[in-house]
Short mmCIF file of C-alpha atoms and ligand atoms in Angstrom, two decimals:
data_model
loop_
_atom_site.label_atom_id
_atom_site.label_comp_id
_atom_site.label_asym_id
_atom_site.label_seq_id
_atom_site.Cartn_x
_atom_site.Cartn_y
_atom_site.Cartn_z
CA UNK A 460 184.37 135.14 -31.01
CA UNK A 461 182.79 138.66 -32.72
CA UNK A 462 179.53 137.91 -33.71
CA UNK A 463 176.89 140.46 -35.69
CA UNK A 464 177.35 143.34 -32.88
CA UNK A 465 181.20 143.97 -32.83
CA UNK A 466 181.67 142.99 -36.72
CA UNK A 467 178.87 146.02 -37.05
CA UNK A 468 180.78 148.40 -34.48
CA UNK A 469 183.88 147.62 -36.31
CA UNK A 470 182.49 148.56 -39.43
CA UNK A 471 180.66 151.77 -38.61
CA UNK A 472 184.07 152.79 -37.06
CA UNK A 473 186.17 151.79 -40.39
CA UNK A 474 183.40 154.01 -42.55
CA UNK A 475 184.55 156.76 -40.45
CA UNK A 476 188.22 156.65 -41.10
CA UNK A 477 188.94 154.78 -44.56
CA UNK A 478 186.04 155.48 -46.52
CA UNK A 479 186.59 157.03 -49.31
CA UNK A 480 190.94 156.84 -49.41
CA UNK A 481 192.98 154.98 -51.29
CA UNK A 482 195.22 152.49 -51.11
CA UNK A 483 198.85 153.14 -51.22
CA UNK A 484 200.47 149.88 -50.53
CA UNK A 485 199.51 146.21 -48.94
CA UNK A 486 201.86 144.69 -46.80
CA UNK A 487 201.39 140.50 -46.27
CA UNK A 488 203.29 139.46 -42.75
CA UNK A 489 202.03 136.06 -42.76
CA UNK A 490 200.74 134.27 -46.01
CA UNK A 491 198.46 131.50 -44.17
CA UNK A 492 196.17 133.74 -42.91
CA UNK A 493 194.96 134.57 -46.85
CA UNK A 494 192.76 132.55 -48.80
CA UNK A 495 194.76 132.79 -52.41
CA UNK A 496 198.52 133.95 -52.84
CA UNK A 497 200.16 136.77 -51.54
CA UNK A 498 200.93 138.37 -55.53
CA UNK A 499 196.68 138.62 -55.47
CA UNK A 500 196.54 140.85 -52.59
CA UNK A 501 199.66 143.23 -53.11
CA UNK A 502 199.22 143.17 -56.84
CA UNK A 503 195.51 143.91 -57.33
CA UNK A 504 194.56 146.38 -54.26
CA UNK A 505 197.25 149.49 -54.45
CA UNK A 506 196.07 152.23 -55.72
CA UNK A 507 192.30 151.32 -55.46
CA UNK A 508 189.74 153.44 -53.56
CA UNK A 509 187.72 151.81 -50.44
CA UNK A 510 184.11 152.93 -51.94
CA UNK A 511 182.51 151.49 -48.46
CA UNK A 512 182.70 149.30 -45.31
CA UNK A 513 180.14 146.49 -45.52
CA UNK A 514 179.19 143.92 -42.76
CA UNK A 515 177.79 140.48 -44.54
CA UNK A 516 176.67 138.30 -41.14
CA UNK A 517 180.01 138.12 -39.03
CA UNK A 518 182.25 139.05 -42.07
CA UNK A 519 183.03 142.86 -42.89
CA UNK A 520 184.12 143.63 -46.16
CA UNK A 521 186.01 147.06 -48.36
CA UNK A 522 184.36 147.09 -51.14
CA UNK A 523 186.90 148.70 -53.52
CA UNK A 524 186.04 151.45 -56.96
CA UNK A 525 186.08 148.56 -59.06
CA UNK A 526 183.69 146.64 -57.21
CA UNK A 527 186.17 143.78 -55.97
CA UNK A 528 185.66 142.75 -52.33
CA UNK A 529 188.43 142.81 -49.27
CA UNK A 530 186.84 139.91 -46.98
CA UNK A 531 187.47 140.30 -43.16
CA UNK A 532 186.71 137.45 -40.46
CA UNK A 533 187.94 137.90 -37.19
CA UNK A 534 187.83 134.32 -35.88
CA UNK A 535 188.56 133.83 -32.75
CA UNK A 536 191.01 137.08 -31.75
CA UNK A 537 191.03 138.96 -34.81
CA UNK A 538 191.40 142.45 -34.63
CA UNK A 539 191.65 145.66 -37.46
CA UNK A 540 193.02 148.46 -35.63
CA UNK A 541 193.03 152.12 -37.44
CA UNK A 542 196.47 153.11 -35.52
CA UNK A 543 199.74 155.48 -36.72
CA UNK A 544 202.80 154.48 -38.17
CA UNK A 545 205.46 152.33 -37.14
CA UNK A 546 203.01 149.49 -36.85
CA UNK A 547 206.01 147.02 -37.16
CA UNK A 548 206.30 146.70 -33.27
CA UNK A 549 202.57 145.30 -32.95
CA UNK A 550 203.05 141.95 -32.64
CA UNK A 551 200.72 139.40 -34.60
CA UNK A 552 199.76 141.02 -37.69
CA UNK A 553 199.29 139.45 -40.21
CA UNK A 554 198.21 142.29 -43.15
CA UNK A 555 198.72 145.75 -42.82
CA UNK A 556 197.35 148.15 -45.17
CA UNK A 557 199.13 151.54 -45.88
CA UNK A 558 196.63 154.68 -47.51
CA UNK A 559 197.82 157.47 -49.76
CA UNK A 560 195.94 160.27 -47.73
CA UNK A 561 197.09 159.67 -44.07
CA UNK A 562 199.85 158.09 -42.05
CA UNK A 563 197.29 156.22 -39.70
CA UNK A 564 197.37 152.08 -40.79
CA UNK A 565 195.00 149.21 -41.41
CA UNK A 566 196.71 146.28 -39.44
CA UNK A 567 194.70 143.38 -38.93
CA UNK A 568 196.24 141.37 -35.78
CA UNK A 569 195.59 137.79 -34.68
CA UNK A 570 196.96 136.09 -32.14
CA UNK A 571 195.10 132.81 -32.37
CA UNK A 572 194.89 133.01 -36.34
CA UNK A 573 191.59 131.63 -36.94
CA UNK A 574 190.79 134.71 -38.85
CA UNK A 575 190.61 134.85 -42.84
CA UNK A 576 191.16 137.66 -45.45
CA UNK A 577 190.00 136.63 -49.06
CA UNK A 578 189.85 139.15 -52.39
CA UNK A 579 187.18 138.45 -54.71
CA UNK A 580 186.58 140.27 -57.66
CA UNK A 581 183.12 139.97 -58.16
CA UNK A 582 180.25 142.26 -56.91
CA UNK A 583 178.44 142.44 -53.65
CA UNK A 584 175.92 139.68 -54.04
CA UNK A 585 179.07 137.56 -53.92
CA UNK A 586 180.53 135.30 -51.10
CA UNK A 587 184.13 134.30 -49.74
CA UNK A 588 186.16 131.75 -51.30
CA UNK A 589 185.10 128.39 -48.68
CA UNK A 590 182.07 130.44 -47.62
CA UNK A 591 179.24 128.39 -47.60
CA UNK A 592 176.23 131.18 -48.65
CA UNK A 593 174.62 132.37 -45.55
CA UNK A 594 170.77 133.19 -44.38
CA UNK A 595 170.00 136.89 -43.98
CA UNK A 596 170.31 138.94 -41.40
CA UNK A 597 168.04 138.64 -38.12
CA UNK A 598 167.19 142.46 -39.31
CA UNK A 599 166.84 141.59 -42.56
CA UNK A 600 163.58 139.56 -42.78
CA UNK A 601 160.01 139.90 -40.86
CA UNK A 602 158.55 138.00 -38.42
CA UNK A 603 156.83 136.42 -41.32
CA UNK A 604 160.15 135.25 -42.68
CA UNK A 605 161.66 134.29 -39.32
CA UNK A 606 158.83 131.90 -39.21
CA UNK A 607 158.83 130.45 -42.60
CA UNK A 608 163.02 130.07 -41.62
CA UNK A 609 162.35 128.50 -38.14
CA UNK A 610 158.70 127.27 -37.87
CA UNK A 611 158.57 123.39 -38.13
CA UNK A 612 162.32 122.30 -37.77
CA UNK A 613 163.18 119.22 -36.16
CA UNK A 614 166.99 120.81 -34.62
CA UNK A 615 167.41 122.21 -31.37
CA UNK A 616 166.49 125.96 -31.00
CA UNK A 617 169.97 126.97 -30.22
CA UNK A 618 171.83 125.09 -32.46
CA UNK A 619 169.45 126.39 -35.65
CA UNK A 620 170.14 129.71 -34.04
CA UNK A 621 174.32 129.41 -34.87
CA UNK A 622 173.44 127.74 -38.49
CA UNK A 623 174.93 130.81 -40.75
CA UNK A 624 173.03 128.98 -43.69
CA UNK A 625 169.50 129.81 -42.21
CA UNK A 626 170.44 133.32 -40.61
CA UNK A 627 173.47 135.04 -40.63
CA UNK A 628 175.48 136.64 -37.68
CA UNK A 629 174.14 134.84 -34.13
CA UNK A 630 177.21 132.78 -32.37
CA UNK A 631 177.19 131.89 -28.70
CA UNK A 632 176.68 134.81 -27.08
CA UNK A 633 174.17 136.45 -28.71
CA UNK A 634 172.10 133.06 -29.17
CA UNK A 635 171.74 132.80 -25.58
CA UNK A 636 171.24 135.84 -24.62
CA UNK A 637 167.89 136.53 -27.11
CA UNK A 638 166.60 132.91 -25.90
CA UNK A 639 166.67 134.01 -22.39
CA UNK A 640 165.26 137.36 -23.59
CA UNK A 641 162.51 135.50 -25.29
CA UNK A 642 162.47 132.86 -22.40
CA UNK A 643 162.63 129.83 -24.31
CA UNK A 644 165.25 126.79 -23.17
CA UNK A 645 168.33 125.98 -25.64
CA UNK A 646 167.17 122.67 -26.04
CA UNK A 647 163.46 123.12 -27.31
CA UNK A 648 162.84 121.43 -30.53
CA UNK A 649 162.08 124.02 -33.03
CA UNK A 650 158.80 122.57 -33.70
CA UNK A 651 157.55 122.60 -30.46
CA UNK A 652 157.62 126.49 -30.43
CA UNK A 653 154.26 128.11 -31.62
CA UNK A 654 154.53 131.23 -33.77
CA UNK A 655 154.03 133.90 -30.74
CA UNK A 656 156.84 132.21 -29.12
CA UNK A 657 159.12 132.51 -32.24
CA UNK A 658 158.17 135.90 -33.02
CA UNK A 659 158.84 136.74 -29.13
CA UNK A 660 162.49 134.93 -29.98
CA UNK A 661 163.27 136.86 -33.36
CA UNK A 662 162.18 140.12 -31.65
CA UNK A 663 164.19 139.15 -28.65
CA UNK A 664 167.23 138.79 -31.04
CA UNK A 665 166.69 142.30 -33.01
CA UNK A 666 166.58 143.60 -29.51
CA UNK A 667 169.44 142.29 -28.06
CA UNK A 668 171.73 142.98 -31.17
CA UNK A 669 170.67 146.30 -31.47
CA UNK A 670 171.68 147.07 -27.48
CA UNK A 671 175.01 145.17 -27.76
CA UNK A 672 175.85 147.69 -31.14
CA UNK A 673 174.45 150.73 -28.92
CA UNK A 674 177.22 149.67 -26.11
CA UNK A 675 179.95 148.53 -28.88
CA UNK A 676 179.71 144.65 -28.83
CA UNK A 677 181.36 142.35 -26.23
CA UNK A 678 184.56 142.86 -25.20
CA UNK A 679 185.70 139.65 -23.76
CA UNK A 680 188.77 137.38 -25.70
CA UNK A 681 190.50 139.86 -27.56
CA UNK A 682 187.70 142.07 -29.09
CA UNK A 683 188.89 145.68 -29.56
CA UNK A 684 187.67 148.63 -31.39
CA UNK A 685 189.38 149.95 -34.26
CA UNK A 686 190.93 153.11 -31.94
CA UNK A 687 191.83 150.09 -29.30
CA UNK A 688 189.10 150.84 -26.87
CA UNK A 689 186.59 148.06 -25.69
CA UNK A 690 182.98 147.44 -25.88
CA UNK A 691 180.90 147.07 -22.59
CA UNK A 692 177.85 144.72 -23.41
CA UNK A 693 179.86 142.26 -21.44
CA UNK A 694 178.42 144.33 -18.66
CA UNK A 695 174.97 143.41 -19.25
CA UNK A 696 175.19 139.67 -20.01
CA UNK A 697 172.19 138.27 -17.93
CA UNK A 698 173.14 134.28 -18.97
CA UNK A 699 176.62 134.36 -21.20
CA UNK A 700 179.40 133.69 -18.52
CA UNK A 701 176.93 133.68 -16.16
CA UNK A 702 176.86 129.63 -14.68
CA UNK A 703 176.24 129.34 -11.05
CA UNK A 704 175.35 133.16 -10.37
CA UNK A 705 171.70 134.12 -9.65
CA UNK A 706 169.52 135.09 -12.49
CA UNK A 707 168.35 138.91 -12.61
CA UNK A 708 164.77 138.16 -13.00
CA UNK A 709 164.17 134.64 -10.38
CA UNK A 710 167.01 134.86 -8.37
CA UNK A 711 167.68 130.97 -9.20
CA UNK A 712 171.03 130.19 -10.46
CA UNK A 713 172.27 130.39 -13.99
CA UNK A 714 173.28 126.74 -15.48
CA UNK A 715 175.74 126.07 -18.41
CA UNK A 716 175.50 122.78 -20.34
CA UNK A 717 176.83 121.63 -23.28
CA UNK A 718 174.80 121.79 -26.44
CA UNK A 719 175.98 120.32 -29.73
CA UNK A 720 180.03 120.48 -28.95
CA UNK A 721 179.56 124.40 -27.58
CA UNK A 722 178.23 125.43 -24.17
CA UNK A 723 175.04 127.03 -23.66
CA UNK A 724 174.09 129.11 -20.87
CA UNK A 725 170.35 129.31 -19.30
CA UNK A 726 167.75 130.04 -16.36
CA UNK A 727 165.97 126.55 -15.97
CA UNK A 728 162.95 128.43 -14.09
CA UNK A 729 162.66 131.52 -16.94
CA UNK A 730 163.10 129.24 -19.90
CA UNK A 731 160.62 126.59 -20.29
ZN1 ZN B 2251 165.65 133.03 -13.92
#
């Protein structure tokens, strides 16, 4: 599933190409995959102007001249692709959006449909119809703040890690990843982590975002970039997909377990 890194790629990518055209024309191939009717979305975007691409934790967002907001998340498989006309031969799309200035297409494709496109019409402080509000980014607050979030809780470290509500944009990958960084085990009780340990973890996290952006996110289900090509932080996992290979740093093996209804992947000798 994307997570902060390839919703961030994505967006960076999008700013390059649609930023700043308009929209000519909004074409809905499958009504499901909208929260609202299909009227709201061809009716109110045409003719618009993207003003900018936003990322909001693992959501990214055109925010449009007026100020209304095109919600993006990818799910499972979702993917926008920036790619020329016909796009009718690209099999599950689901939106496709057409611009005034160029022939090139936004078509948002996904096979699995887990994804979600919304349209609100309020400003950028807002959030997506069914959206519970969300924490802030790991980037977003201080080590003072990433305390005063984590210090003290009773939950797992891993599962408050995925809890959108306290900060925005970790999923699986990236959670285990900065807690073998940071060498802490999934499973430690929040509380039982002094602050240098937590500030070691919510370093280890701004670190290993910032790397997976610098290599284009994770390429493994059906991530692409917006041209088609694929990220290669896959490459430099050291836990995620890792179980039963030898750890980079102790040579003992990697274990997977599962941890609240998702699997988490760890060193038992580097994470105490
Ligand atoms: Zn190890």
């Amino acid at each position: 599933m994307p997570e902060l890194p390839e919703v961030e790629v994505l967006s960076l990518q999008l700013s390059k190409r649609i930023g700043g055209l308009r929209i000519a024309e909004v074409l809905v191939r499958r009504e499901s995959s909208l929260t609202g009717a299909r009227q709201g979305f061809e009716e109110t975007l045409p003719s618009k102007r993207i003003n900018r691409i936003l990322r909001r934790g693992k959501f990214l967002c055109l925010e449009l001249e007026d100020g209304a907001l095109l919600w993006f998340h990818l799910g499972m498989t979702g993917q926008l692709l920036w790619i020329p006309r016909p796009t009718a031969y690209v099999p599950h799309v689901h939106l496709v959006v057409r611009f005034e200035e160029t022939e090139m297409e936004l078509v948002f494709r996904d096979p699995r449909r887990f994804g979600k496109i919304c349209l609100t019409k309020e400003p950028a402080g807002s959030f997506p119809e069914g959206v519970r509000p969300w924490g802030p980014d790991p980037y977003e607050m201080s080590d003072e703040g990433f305390l005063k979030i984590f210090r003290g809780r009773k939950g797992r470290i891993k599962n408050l890690l995925l809890n959108q509500t306290l900060m925005a944009g970790l999923g699986n990958i990236y959670a285990d990843e900065s807690l073998f960084r940071a060498g802490i085990d999934p499973r430690r009780r929040a509380y039982r982590l002094n602050s240098t340990k937590l500030i070691r973890l919510h370093q280890a996290i701004c670190e290993t975002l910032t790397e997976a952006i610098e290599k284009g996110g994770s390429s493994i289900d059906d991530f692409l970039h917006a041209n088609g090509g694929r990220g290669f932080f896959q490459n430099f996992h050291r836990v995620y997909g890792r179980e039963g290979e030898k750890c980079f740093s102790c040579g003992d093996l990697v274990h997977r377990i599962r941890l609240a209804g998702r699997s988490a992947h760890f060193c038992p000798q580097c994470q105490r």
